[in-house]
Amino acid sequence: MTKTMTLLLVVGVLLIGTSMASLLADPAQPAKSRKIAAGKASLWVPLHIPGEIFSGTPVSGSVIMGSKDDCDITYDHFTGVYWSDRIIPASALFPTPAYYKVSDQTGGMLDLGQGNMAKTRTIKLSAEKPCGKIVRETLNVIDLYCGSSRTHFAIVGMQDPYMTRQRVEEIAKTLRCP
């Protein structure tokens, strides 16, 4: 092999090596999210979800994030985080009083990592709008318990093209107990 070929081979290997190293060393960009408080705990929600409406106390309350028209009685998009010192019933998770429960199906256990287990459930809701239109919604719910603060949490997402069960799980995995 001539000196020129050897030099080209070494330069090529260095170029490929530095490109691979930059791919491995450059960490993935974090998902665009914001931190919210839920009672004494905190969690991260996607940035595009509408602003929070807090209600309650550090012992029992909710953070509602959703969008609806001002004069509408149902939500177009809805995500909620609820906390209480008692188990949270399905009726407390309805986005507005206009909804009524059609069914409540308990799912399996979900491993959130770091030894945290959660229960899943699906709540089917319906509401009749003043115009007579019937709206049917599905709530994906993940129920967690923080033993350190003796607090029950429910992370709820109304099923739509973006807020799938997997997205609700991603939010639940970020919950940090006090």
CSV table of C-alpha atoms in Angstrom, one decimal:
chain,number,residue,atom,x,y,z
A,1,MET,CA,0.0,0.0,0.0
A,2,THR,CA,1.3,3.4,-0.8
A,3,LYS,CA,1.5,6.3,1.6
A,4,THR,CA,-1.4,8.1,-0.1
A,5,MET,CA,-3.7,5.1,0.3
A,6,THR,CA,-2.7,4.7,3.9
A,7,LEU,CA,-3.3,8.3,4.6
A,8,LEU,CA,-6.7,8.3,2.9
A,9,LEU,CA,-7.7,5.1,4.9
A,10,VAL,CA,-6.7,6.7,8.2
A,11,VAL,CA,-8.5,10.0,7.5
A,12,GLY,CA,-11.6,8.0,6.4
A,13,VAL,CA,-11.6,5.9,9.6
A,14,LEU,CA,-11.1,9.1,11.7
A,15,LEU,CA,-14.0,10.8,10.0
A,16,ILE,CA,-16.3,7.8,10.5
A,17,GLY,CA,-15.1,7.4,14.1
A,18,THR,CA,-15.7,11.0,15.0
A,19,SER,CA,-19.2,11.0,13.4
A,20,MET,CA,-20.1,7.8,15.4
A,21,ALA,CA,-18.8,9.3,18.6
A,22,SER,CA,-20.8,12.5,18.2
A,23,LEU,CA,-24.0,10.4,17.7
A,24,LEU,CA,-23.3,8.4,20.8
A,25,ALA,CA,-22.2,11.4,23.0
A,26,ASP,CA,-25.0,13.7,22.0
A,27,PRO,CA,-27.9,12.8,24.3
A,28,ALA,CA,-31.4,12.7,23.0
A,29,GLN,CA,-33.3,16.0,23.4
A,30,PRO,CA,-35.7,15.9,26.3
A,31,ALA,CA,-39.4,15.9,25.4
A,32,LYS,CA,-40.8,19.4,25.6
A,33,SER,CA,-42.6,19.4,29.0
A,34,ARG,CA,-43.3,21.5,32.0
A,35,LYS,CA,-43.3,20.7,35.7
A,36,ILE,CA,-46.6,21.1,37.7
A,37,ALA,CA,-47.4,20.6,41.3
A,38,ALA,CA,-50.1,18.2,42.4
A,39,GLY,CA,-50.6,18.6,46.1
A,40,LYS,CA,-47.2,17.9,47.7
A,41,ALA,CA,-46.0,16.0,44.7
A,42,SER,CA,-44.8,17.1,41.3
A,43,LEU,CA,-44.9,15.7,37.8
A,44,TRP,CA,-44.1,16.7,34.2
A,45,VAL,CA,-46.7,17.2,31.5
A,46,PRO,CA,-46.3,17.9,27.8
A,47,LEU,CA,-45.9,21.6,27.0
A,48,HIS,CA,-48.7,21.8,24.5
A,49,ILE,CA,-51.4,20.8,27.1
A,50,PRO,CA,-53.4,23.9,28.1
A,51,GLY,CA,-52.7,25.7,31.3
A,52,GLU,CA,-53.5,24.4,34.7
A,53,ILE,CA,-56.6,25.2,36.9
A,54,PHE,CA,-55.8,24.3,40.5
A,55,SER,CA,-58.4,23.5,43.1
A,56,GLY,CA,-58.3,22.1,46.6
A,57,THR,CA,-55.6,21.8,49.2
A,58,PRO,CA,-52.3,20.0,49.6
A,59,VAL,CA,-54.3,17.1,51.2
A,60,SER,CA,-57.0,16.8,48.5
A,61,GLY,CA,-57.5,18.5,45.2
A,62,SER,CA,-57.0,18.5,41.4
A,63,VAL,CA,-55.1,20.1,38.5
A,64,ILE,CA,-57.2,20.3,35.4
A,65,MET,CA,-55.7,21.0,32.0
A,66,GLY,CA,-58.1,21.1,29.1
A,67,SER,CA,-59.7,23.0,26.4
A,68,LYS,CA,-63.4,23.7,25.6
A,69,ASP,CA,-65.4,26.5,24.3
A,70,ASP,CA,-66.6,29.0,27.0
A,71,CYS,CA,-70.3,28.1,26.5
A,72,ASP,CA,-69.7,24.4,25.9
A,73,ILE,CA,-70.5,21.8,28.7
A,74,THR,CA,-68.0,19.2,27.5
A,75,TYR,CA,-64.2,19.3,26.9
A,76,ASP,CA,-62.5,18.9,23.6
A,77,HIS,CA,-59.2,17.9,25.3
A,78,PHE,CA,-58.8,17.0,29.0
A,79,THR,CA,-56.0,15.9,31.3
A,80,GLY,CA,-56.3,15.9,35.0
A,81,VAL,CA,-54.3,15.0,38.1
A,82,TYR,CA,-56.2,14.3,41.3
A,83,TRP,CA,-54.9,13.6,44.8
A,84,SER,CA,-56.6,12.7,48.1
A,85,ASP,CA,-55.9,11.0,51.4
A,86,ARG,CA,-58.6,8.5,50.3
A,87,ILE,CA,-59.1,6.4,47.2
A,88,ILE,CA,-60.5,8.6,44.4
A,89,PRO,CA,-63.8,7.4,43.0
A,90,ALA,CA,-64.6,7.5,39.3
A,91,SER,CA,-67.3,10.1,39.8
A,92,ALA,CA,-64.7,12.6,41.1
A,93,LEU,CA,-62.8,12.3,37.8
A,94,PHE,CA,-65.5,13.5,35.5
A,95,PRO,CA,-64.3,16.7,33.6
A,96,THR,CA,-67.7,18.5,34.1
A,97,PRO,CA,-71.0,17.6,35.8
A,98,ALA,CA,-72.6,17.2,32.3
A,99,TYR,CA,-70.9,13.8,32.0
A,100,TYR,CA,-72.4,10.6,33.4
A,101,LYS,CA,-70.7,7.2,33.6
A,102,VAL,CA,-71.5,4.5,31.1
A,103,SER,CA,-68.9,2.0,32.3
A,104,ASP,CA,-65.9,1.7,34.5
A,105,GLN,CA,-63.5,-1.1,33.6
A,106,THR,CA,-60.5,-2.0,35.9
A,107,GLY,CA,-57.3,-2.9,34.0
A,108,GLY,CA,-54.2,-4.6,35.2
A,109,MET,CA,-51.2,-3.4,37.2
A,110,LEU,CA,-48.7,-1.2,35.6
A,111,ASP,CA,-45.0,-1.1,36.4
A,112,LEU,CA,-43.8,2.6,36.5
A,113,GLY,CA,-40.2,1.7,37.2
A,114,GLN,CA,-38.2,2.1,40.4
A,115,GLY,CA,-40.5,-0.3,42.2
A,116,ASN,CA,-43.6,1.8,41.7
A,117,MET,CA,-46.7,-0.1,40.7
A,118,ALA,CA,-50.0,1.5,39.6
A,119,LYS,CA,-53.5,0.3,38.8
A,120,THR,CA,-55.1,1.2,35.5
A,121,ARG,CA,-58.8,1.7,34.6
A,122,THR,CA,-60.9,2.9,31.7
A,123,ILE,CA,-64.0,5.0,32.3
A,124,LYS,CA,-66.5,5.5,29.5
A,125,LEU,CA,-68.5,8.7,29.8
A,126,SER,CA,-71.4,10.3,27.9
A,127,ALA,CA,-73.0,13.7,27.9
A,128,GLU,CA,-75.8,15.4,26.0
A,129,LYS,CA,-75.1,18.8,24.7
A,130,PRO,CA,-77.8,21.5,24.7
A,131,CYS,CA,-78.1,21.1,20.9
A,132,GLY,CA,-79.1,17.4,21.4
A,133,LYS,CA,-75.8,16.0,20.3
A,134,ILE,CA,-74.6,13.0,22.4
A,135,VAL,CA,-70.9,13.0,23.2
A,136,ARG,CA,-69.1,9.8,24.2
A,137,GLU,CA,-65.6,10.0,25.8
A,138,THR,CA,-63.1,7.5,27.2
A,139,LEU,CA,-60.9,8.4,30.2
A,140,ASN,CA,-57.7,6.5,30.7
A,141,VAL,CA,-56.9,6.5,34.4
A,142,ILE,CA,-53.8,5.5,36.3
A,143,ASP,CA,-54.2,5.2,40.1
A,144,LEU,CA,-51.0,5.5,42.2
A,145,TYR,CA,-50.3,5.6,45.9
A,146,CYS,CA,-47.5,7.4,47.6
A,147,GLY,CA,-46.8,5.7,50.9
A,148,SER,CA,-44.4,8.4,52.1
A,149,SER,CA,-47.2,11.0,52.1
A,150,ARG,CA,-50.1,8.6,52.4
A,151,THR,CA,-51.7,10.2,49.3
A,152,HIS,CA,-53.7,8.6,46.5
A,153,PHE,CA,-53.2,10.0,43.0
A,154,ALA,CA,-55.2,9.6,39.8
A,155,ILE,CA,-53.7,10.7,36.5
A,156,VAL,CA,-56.5,11.0,33.9
A,157,GLY,CA,-56.4,11.6,30.1
A,158,MET,CA,-59.3,11.9,27.8
A,159,GLN,CA,-58.6,9.6,24.9
A,160,ASP,CA,-58.0,11.6,21.7
A,161,PRO,CA,-55.5,11.3,18.9
A,162,TYR,CA,-52.7,12.6,21.2
A,163,MET,CA,-53.7,11.7,24.7
A,164,THR,CA,-53.5,7.9,24.5
A,165,ARG,CA,-53.0,5.5,27.3
A,166,GLN,CA,-49.3,5.5,26.6
A,167,ARG,CA,-49.1,9.3,27.1
A,168,VAL,CA,-51.0,9.0,30.4
A,169,GLU,CA,-48.4,6.4,31.4
A,170,GLU,CA,-45.6,8.7,30.5
A,171,ILE,CA,-47.0,11.4,32.7
A,172,ALA,CA,-47.6,9.0,35.5
A,173,LYS,CA,-44.0,7.8,35.4
A,174,THR,CA,-42.8,11.3,36.1
A,175,LEU,CA,-44.8,11.6,39.4
A,176,ARG,CA,-42.4,12.3,42.3
A,177,CYS,CA,-43.8,11.7,45.7
A,178,PRO,CA,-43.0,14.2,48.5
